[in-house]
Coordinates of C-alpha atoms and ligand atoms in Angstrom, one line a residue:
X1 CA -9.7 -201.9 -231.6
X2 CA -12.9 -199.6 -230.9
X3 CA -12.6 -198.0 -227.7
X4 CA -15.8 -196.8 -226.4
X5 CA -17.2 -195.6 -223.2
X6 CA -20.8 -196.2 -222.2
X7 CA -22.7 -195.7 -218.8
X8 CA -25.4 -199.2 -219.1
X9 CA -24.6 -202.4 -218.6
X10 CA -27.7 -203.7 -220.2
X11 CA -28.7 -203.2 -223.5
X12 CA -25.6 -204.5 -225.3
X13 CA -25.1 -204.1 -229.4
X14 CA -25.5 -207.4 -231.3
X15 CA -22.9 -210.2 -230.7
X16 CA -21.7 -208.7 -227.7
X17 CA -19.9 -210.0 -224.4
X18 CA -20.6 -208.9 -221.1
X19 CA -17.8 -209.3 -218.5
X20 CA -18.5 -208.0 -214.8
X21 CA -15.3 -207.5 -212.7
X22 CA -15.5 -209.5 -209.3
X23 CA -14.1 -209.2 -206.2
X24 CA -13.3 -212.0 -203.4
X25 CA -16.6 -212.3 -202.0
X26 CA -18.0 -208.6 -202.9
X27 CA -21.3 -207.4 -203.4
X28 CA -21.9 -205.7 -206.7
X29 CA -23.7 -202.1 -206.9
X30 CA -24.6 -199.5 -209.7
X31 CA -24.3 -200.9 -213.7
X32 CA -22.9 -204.1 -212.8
X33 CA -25.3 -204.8 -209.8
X34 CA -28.2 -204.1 -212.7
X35 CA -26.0 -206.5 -214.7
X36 CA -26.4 -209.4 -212.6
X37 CA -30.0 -209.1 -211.7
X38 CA -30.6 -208.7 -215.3
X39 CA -28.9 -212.3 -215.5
X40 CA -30.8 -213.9 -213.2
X41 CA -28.1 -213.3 -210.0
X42 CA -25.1 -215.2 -212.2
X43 CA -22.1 -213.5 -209.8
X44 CA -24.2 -214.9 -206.6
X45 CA -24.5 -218.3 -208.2
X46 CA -21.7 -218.8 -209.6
X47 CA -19.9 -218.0 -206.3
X48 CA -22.2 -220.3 -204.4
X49 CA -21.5 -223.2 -206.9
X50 CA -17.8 -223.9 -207.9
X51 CA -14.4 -222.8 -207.1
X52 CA -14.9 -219.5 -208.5
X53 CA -14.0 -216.9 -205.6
X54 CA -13.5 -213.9 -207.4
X55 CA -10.0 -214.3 -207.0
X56 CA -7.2 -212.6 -209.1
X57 CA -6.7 -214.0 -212.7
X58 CA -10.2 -216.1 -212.3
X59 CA -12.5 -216.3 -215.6
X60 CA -15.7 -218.1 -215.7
X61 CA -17.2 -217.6 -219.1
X62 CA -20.7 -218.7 -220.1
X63 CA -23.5 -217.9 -222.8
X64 CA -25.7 -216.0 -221.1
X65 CA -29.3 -216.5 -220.3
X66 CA -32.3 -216.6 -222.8
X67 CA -33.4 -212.9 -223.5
X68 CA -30.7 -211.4 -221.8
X69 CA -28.6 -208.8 -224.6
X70 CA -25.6 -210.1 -224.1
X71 CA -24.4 -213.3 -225.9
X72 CA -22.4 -214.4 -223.5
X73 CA -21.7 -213.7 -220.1
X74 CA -17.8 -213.1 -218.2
X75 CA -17.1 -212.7 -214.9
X76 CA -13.3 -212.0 -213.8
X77 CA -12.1 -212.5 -210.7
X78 CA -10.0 -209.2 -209.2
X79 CA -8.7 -210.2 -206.1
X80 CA -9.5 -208.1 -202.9
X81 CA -11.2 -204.8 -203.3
X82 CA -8.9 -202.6 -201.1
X83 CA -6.2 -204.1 -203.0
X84 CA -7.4 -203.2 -206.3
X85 CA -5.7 -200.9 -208.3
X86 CA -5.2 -199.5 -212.3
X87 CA -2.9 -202.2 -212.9
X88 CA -6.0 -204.7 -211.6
X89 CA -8.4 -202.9 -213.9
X90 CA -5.7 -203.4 -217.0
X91 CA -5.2 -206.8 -216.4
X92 CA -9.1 -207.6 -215.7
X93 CA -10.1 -206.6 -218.6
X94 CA -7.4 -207.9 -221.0
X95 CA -8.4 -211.3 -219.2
X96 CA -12.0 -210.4 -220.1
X97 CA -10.7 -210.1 -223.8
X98 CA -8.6 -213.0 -223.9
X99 CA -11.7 -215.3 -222.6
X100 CA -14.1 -213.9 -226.0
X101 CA -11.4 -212.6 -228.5
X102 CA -11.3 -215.8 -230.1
X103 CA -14.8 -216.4 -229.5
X104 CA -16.8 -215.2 -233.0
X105 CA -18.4 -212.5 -231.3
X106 CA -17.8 -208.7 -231.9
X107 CA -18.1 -206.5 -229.1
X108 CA -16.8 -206.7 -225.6
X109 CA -18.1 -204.6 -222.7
X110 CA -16.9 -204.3 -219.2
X111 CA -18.5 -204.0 -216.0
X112 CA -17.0 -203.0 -212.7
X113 CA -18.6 -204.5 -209.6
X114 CA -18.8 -200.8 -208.5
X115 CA -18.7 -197.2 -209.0
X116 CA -15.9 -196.3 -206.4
X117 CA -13.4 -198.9 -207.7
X118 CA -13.9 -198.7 -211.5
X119 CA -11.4 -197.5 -213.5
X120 CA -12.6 -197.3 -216.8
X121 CA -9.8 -195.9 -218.7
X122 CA -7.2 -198.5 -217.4
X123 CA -9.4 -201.3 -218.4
X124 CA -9.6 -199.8 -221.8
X125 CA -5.5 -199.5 -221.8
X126 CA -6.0 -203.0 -220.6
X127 CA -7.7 -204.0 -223.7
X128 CA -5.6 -202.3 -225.8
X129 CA -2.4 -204.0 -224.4
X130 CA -3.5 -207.2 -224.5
X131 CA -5.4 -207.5 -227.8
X132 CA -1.6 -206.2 -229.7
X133 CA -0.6 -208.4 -232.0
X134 CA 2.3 -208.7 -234.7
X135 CA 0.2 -210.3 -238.0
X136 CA 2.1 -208.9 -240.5
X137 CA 3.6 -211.9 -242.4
X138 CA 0.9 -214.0 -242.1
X139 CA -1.1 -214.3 -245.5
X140 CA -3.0 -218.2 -244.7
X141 CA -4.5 -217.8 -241.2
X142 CA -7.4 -219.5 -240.8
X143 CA -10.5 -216.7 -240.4
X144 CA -11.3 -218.8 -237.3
X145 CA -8.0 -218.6 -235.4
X146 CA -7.9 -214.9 -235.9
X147 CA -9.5 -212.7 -233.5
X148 CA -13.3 -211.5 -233.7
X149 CA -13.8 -208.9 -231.3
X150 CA -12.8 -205.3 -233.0
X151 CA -15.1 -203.3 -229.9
X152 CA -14.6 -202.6 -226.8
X153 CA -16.7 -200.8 -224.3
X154 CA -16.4 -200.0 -220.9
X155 CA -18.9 -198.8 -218.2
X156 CA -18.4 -195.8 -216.4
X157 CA -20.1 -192.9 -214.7
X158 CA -18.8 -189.9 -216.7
X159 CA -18.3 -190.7 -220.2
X160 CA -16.3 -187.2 -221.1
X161 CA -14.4 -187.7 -217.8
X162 CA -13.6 -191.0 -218.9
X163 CA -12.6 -190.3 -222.3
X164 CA -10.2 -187.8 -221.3
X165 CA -8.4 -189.8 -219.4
X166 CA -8.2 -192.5 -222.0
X167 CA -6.7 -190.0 -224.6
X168 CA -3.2 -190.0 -222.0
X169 CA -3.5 -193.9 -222.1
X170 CA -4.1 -193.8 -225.8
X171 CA -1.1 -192.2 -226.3
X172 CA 1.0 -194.2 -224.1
X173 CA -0.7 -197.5 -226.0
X174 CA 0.5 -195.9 -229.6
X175 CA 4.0 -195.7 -227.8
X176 CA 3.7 -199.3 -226.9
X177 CA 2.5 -200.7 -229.8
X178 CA 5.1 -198.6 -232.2
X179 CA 7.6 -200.2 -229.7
X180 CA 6.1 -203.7 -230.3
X181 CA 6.2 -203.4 -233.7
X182 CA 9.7 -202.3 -234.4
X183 CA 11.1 -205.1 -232.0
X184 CA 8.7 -207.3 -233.7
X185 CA 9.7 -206.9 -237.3
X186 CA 12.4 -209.4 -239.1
X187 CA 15.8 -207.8 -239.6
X188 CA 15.7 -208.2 -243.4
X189 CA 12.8 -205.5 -243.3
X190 CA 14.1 -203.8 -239.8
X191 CA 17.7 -202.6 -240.6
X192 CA 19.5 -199.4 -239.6
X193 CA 18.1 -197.5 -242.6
X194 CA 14.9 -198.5 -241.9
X195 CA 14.4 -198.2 -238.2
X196 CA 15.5 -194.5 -238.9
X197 CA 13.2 -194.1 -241.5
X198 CA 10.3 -195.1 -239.2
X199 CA 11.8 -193.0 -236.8
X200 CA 11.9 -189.8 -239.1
X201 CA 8.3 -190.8 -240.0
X202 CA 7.3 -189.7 -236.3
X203 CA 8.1 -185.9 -237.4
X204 CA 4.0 -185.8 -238.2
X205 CA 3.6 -186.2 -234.4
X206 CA 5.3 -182.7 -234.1
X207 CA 8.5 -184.3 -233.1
X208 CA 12.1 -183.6 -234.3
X209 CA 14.3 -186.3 -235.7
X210 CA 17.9 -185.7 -237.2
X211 CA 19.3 -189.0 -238.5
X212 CA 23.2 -189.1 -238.9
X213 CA 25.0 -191.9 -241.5
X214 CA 28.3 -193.5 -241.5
X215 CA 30.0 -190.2 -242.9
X216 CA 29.1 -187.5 -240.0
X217 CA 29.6 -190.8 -237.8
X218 CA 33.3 -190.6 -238.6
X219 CA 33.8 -186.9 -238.7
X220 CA 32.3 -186.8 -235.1
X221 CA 35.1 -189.6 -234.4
X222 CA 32.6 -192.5 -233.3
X223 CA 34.6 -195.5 -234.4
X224 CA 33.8 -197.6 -231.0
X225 CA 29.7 -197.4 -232.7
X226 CA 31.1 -197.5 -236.4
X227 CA 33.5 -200.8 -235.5
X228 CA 30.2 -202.6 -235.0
X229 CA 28.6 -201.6 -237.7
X230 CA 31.9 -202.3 -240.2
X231 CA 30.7 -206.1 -241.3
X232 CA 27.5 -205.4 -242.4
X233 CA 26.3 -204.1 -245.9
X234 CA 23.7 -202.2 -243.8
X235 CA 24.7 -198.6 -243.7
X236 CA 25.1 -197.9 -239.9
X237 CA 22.9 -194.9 -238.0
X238 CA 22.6 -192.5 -235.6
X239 CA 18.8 -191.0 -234.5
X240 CA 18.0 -188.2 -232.9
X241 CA 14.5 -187.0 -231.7
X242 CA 13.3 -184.0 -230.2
X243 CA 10.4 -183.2 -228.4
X244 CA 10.2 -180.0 -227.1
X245 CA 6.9 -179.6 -224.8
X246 CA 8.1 -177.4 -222.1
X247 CA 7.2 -174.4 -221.3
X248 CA 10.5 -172.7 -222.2
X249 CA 12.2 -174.3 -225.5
X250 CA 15.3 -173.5 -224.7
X251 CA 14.9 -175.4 -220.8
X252 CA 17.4 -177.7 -220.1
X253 CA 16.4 -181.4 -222.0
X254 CA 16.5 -184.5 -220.4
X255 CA 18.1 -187.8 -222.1
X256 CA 17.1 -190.9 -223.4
X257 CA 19.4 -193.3 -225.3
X258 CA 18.7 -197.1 -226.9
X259 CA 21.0 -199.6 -227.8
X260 CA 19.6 -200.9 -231.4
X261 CA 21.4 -203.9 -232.4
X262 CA 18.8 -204.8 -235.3
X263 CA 20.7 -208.0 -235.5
X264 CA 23.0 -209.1 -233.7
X265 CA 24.9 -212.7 -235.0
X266 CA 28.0 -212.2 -232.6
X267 CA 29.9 -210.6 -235.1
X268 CA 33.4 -212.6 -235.8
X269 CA 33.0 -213.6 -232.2
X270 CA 29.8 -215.2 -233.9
X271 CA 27.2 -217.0 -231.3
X272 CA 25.6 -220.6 -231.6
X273 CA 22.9 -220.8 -234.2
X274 CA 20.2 -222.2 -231.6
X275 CA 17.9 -219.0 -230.8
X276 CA 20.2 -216.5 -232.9
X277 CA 16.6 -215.6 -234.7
X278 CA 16.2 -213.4 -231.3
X279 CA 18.9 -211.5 -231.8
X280 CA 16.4 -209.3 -234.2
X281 CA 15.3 -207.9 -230.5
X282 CA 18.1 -206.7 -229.9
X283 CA 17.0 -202.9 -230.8
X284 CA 14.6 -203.5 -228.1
X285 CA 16.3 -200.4 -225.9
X286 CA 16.0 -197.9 -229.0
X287 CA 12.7 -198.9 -229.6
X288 CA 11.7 -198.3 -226.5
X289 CA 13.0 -195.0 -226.4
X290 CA 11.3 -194.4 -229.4
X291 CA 7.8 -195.7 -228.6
X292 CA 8.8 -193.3 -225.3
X293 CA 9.3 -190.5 -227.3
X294 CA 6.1 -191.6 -229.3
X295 CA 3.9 -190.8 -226.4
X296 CA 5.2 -188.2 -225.1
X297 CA 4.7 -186.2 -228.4
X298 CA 1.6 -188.3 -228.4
X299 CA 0.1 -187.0 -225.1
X300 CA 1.9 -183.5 -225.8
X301 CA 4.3 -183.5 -222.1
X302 CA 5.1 -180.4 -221.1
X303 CA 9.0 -181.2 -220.9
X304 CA 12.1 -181.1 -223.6
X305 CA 13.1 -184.6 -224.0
X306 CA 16.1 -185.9 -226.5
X307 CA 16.1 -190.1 -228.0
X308 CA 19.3 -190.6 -229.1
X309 CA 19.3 -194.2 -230.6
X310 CA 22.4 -195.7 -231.8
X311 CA 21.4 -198.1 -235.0
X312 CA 23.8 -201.0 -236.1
X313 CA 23.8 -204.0 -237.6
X314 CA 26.9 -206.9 -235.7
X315 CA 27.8 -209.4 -239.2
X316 CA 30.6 -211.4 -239.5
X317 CA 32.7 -210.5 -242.9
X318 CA 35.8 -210.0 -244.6
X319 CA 35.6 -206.3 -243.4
X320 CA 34.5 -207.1 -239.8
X321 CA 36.3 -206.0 -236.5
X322 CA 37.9 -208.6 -235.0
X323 CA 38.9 -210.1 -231.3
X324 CA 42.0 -207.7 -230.5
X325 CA 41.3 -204.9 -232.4
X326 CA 41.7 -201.5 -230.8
X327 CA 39.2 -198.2 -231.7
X328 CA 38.9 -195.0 -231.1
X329 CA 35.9 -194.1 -229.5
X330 CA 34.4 -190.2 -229.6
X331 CA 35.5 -189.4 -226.2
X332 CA 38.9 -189.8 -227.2
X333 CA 39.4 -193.1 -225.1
X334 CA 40.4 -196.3 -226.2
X335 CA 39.2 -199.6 -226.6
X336 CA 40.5 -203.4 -227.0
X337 CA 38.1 -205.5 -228.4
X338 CA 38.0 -208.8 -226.8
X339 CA 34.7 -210.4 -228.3
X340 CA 32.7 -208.7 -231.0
X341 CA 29.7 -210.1 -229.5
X342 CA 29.6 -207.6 -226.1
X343 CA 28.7 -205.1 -228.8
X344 CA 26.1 -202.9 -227.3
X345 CA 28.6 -201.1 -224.9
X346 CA 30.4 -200.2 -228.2
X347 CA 27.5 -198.5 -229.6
X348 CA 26.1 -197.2 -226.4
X349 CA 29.8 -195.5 -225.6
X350 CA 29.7 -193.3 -228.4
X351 CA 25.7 -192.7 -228.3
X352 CA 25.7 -191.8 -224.6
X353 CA 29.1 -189.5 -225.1
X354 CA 27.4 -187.5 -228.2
X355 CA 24.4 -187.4 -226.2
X356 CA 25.6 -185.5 -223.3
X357 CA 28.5 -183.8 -225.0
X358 CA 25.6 -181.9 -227.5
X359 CA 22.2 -181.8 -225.2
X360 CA 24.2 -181.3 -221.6
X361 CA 21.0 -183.3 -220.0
X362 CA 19.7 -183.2 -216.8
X363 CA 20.1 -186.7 -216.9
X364 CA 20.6 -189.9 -219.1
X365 CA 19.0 -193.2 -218.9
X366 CA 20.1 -195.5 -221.8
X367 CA 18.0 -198.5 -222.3
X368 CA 19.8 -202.2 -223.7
X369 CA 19.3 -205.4 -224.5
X370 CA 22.6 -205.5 -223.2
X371 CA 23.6 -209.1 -221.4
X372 CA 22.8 -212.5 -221.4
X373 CA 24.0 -212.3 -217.4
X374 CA 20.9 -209.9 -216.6
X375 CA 18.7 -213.2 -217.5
X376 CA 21.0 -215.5 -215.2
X377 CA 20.8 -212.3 -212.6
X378 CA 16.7 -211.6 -212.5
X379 CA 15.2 -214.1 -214.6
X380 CA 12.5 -213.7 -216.9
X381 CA 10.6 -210.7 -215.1
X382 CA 12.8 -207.9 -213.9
X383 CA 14.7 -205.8 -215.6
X384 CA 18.0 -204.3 -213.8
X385 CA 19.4 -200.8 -213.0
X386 CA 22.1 -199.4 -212.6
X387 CA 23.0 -195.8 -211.8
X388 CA 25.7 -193.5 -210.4
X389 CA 22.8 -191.6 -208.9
X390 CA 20.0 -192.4 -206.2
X391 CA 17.6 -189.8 -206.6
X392 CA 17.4 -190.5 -210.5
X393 CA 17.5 -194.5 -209.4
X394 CA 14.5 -194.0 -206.8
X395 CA 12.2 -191.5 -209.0
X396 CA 12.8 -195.2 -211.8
X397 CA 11.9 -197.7 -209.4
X398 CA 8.7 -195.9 -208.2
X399 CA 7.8 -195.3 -211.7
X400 CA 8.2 -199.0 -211.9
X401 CA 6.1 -200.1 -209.3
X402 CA 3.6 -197.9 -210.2
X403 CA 3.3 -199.2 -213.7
X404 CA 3.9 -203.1 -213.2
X405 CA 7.3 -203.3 -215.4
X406 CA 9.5 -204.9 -212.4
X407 CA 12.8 -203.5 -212.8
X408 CA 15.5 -204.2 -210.0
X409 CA 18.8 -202.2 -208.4
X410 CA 22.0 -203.5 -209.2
X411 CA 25.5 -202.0 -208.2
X412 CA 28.2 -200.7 -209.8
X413 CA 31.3 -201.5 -207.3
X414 CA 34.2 -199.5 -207.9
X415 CA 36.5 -202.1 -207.3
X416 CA 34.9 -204.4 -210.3
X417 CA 35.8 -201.5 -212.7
X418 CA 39.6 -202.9 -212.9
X419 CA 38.0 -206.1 -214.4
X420 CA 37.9 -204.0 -218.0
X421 CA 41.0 -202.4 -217.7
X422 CA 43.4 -203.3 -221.2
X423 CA 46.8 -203.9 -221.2
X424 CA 47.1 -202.0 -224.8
X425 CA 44.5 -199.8 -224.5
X426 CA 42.0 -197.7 -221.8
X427 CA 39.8 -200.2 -221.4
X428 CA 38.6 -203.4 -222.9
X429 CA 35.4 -204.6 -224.1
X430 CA 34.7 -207.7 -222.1
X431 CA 35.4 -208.4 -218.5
X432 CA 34.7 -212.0 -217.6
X433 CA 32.4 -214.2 -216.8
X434 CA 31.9 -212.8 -213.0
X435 CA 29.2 -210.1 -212.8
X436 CA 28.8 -209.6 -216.3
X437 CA 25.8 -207.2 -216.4
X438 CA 28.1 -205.6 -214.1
X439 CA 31.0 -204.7 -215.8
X440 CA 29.3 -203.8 -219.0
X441 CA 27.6 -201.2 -216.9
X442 CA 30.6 -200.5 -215.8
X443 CA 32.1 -199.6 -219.3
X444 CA 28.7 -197.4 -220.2
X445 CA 29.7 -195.3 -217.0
X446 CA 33.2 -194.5 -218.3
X447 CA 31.4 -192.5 -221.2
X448 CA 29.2 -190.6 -218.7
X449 CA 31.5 -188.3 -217.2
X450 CA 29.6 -187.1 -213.7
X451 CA 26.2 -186.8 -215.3
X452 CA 23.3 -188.3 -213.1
X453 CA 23.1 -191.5 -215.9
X454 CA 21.1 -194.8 -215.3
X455 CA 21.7 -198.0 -217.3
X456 CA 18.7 -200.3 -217.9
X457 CA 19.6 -203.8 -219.1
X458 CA 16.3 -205.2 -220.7
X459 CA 17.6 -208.0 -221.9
X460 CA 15.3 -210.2 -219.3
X461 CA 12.1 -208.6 -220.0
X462 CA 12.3 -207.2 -223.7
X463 CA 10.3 -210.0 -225.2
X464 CA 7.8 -212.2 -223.5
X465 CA 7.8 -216.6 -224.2
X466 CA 4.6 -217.7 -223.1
X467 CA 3.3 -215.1 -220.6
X468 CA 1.6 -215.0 -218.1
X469 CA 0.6 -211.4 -218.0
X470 CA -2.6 -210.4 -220.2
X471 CA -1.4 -207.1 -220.8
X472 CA 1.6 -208.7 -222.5
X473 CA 1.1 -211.6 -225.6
X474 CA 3.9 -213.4 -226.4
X475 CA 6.6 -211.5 -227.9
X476 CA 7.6 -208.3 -228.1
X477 CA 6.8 -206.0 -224.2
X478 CA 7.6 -202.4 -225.3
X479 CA 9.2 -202.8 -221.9
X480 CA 10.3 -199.5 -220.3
X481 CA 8.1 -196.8 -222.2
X482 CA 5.4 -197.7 -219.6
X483 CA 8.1 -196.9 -216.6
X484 CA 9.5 -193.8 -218.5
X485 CA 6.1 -192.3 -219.6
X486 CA 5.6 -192.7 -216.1
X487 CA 8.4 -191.1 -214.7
X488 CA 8.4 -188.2 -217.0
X489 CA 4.8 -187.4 -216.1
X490 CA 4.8 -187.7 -212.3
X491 CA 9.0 -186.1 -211.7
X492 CA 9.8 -183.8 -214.7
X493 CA 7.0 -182.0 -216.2
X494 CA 6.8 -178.3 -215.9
Ligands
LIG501 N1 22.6 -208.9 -227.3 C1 23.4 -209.7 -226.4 C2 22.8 -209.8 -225.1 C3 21.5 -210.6 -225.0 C4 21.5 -212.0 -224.7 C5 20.3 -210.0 -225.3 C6 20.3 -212.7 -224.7 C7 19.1 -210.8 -225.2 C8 19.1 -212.1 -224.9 C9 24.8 -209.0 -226.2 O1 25.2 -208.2 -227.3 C10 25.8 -210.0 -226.0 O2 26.0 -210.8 -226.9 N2 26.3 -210.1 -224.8 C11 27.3 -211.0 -224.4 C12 28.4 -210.3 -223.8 C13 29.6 -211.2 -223.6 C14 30.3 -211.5 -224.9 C15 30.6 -210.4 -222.7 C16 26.6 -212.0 -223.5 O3 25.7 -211.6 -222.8 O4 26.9 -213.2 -223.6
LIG502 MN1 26.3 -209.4 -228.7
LIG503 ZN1 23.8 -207.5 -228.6

């Protein structure tokens, strides 16, 4: 997509759209006021006429007059103007899209209904966001049901000022759509290997990335993440990135690690075959740490952040750990294995132990698509969180409110920890049905020692059925790069 920023409403390039972003009931001023006059007085009209209010999520879309530039003509409804806000703009203008992508026309450009509320930049991030899509494998598409609109533009009143705050947002959207894409891809192309291949590709982006095989795996003593990985014929893998933005190089980093199942079958413990195809998302938390550490080499933060993504594939096989075996994991503690399937603990016990053991953090927040409980928990929306500490708990859920990915606190209650306790080993992988997310969180913490550490279980929110959300198309979110950008940015750069 062609991002542009322009200061006219009129005058549009050739096969064009003009949307104009309306509020409940609100005059217009400036560009878009021009806009409508220019139109004859559509907003007016078409607020007169029907049941379009200018409420939130509303599209009315229309050719436009005879001798007016634009082809057609969109107006979006964005709710109440004192409760508009950057996530507003975003999703205005990805509904703008939505309405014309499809449409034959080229170019898109976006009006606010005035200067003091625009927010140019978000809409373009808006745009961006919502126009992703994973088209990869598809060789027969019809050149009809693919969309036409490759520019956007979007009015403002300082095209330099705008711009400049569109190359943060660009950066974030890079992190977002390498994200998508990883999550996205099949697991015969997307396998351990390969994910830290793509990984080590991100080295041109001034990052650092070390990628560790099965042999260092073992000398480091990581058989709780190597156990997993023991079925497959896919080698299993440990990244590493770096980006060191801070002021001081040597300044204490702060720690990001991903759970990346890129498949997940179960294991011996193997699931039902209806919906096991989604278990290719199961890398969603390591890809969101990497699309994280995408944008933050992307937007050049001023802080040292570590990714540490633990990369396995879970097969059933002759070699394959089975229900009551007992590993080692790189702490030095123990573990019964009750069902192969809660595998992502495995992995994250030795990724999380490394991580802190080498980088001694400020913190940790490890990112999984870890239970099928979090679903039953939140439903389809919210993410949970869990954390031994509130300060690093409360700096996540403000970034999360501030950047629309809904994430929710969930406990961690001492007295649930006996739940995994083994009676041939430290601990064992499952703990019941009761409070599932629970005591899987539970396990992570046992390999966090009294670092400040949150868990984020994304299993609800790492891939989108039919949504709802114009910012997200159906499939893969990038869930939790936004939050994290976020929270970097606004708590722990220098
Ligand atoms: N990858 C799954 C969790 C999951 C389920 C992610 C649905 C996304 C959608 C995880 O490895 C798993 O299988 N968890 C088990 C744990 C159980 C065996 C204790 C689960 O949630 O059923
Ligand atoms: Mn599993
Ligand atoms: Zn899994």
């Amino acid at each position: 997509m062609d991002i542009q920023f322009v200061t006219a409403a009129a005058d549009l390039p050739e096969n064009s759209a003009l949307a104009i972003i309306v509020f409940e009931g609100a005059v217009l001023s400036g560009a878009a006021a021009e806009a409508d006059s220019l139109a004859g007085g559509v907003v007016g009209r078409a607020l007169a006429q029907g049941r379009f209010t200018g409420a939130k999520g509303q599209v009315l879309d229309f050719v436009a007059p005879a001798g007016h530039s634009a082809a057609r003509l969109v107006l979006v409804g964005a709710g109440k103007r004192d409760a508009f806000d950057a996530v507003g703009a975003e999703h205005a203008a990805a509904s703008a899209y939505s309405a014309v992508k499809l449409s034959g026309l080229t170019g898109l450009r976006v009006a606010f209904a005035d200067e003091a509320t625009a927010q140019p930049e978000r809409a373009a991030l808006g745009v961006r966001l919502g126009a992703y899509r994973f088209d990869r494998y598809r060789t027969k598409e019809a050149a009809d049901k693919k969309p036409s609109v490759v520019r956007a533009e979007f009015v403002c009143a300082d095209v330099e000022a705008a711009q400049a705050a569109f190359t943060t947002l660009a950066a974030l959207a890079d992190g977002i759509a390498f994200a998508r894409d990883l999550v996205s891809e099949p697991p015969n192309i997307l396998y351990p290997v390969e994910f830290a291949r793509r990984v080590k590709a991100l080295e041109t982006l001034g990052l650092e990335v070390e990628i560790l095989g099965e042999a260092e795996m073992q000398k480091l003593g990581m058989g709780s993440l190597l156990g997993v990985g023991q079925g497959s014929a896919r080698e299993s893998q440990l990244a590493i990135m770096r980006w060191n933005g801070a002021a001081d190089p040597a300044a204490q980093p702060i720690a990001f690690v991903g759970k990346g199942v890129c498949f997940d079958t179960g294991g011996i413990s193997i699931k039902p075959a209806e919906g096991m195809e989604d278990m290719k998302w199961d890398m969603g938390g390591a890809a969101a740490v990497a699309g994280l550490m995408h944008a933050l080499a992307g937007r050049k933060a001023k802080v040292n952040a570590v990714g540490v993504l633990g990369l396995v594939e879970n097969m059933p096989d002759g070699d394959a750990q089975r229900p009551g075996d007992v590993v080692t994991s790189m702490s030095g503690q123990t573990i019964e294995i009750i069902n192969t399937d809660a595998e992502g603990r495995l992995v994250l016990a030795d990724a999380l132990w490394y991580c802190q053991d080498r980088f001694k953090p400020k913190f940790m927040v490890d990112l999984a698509t870890l239970t099928g409980a979090i679903i039953i928990s939140l439903g389809n929306d919210y993410a949970g969180v869990f954390s031994n500490n509130d300060e690093l708990a409360d700096n996540l859920l403000a970034a999360s409110k501030a950047e629309a990915e809904p994430l929710w606190r969930m406990p961690l209650p001492p007295a649930y920890d006996k739940q995994i306790d083994s009676m041939i080993a430290d601990m064992k992988n499952t703990g019941g049905r009761a409070g599932g997310s629970i005591t899987a969180a539970l396990f992570l913490q046992r390999f966090v020692n009294d670092l400040p550490w949150a868990h984020m279980d994304i299993a609800s929110t790492a891939w989108k059925k039919p949504s709802s959300v114009p910012t997200l198309p159906e499939g893969a979110t990038g869930y939790g790069v936004r939050l994290l950008n976020r929270m970097v940015a606004d708590r722990y750069e220098s």
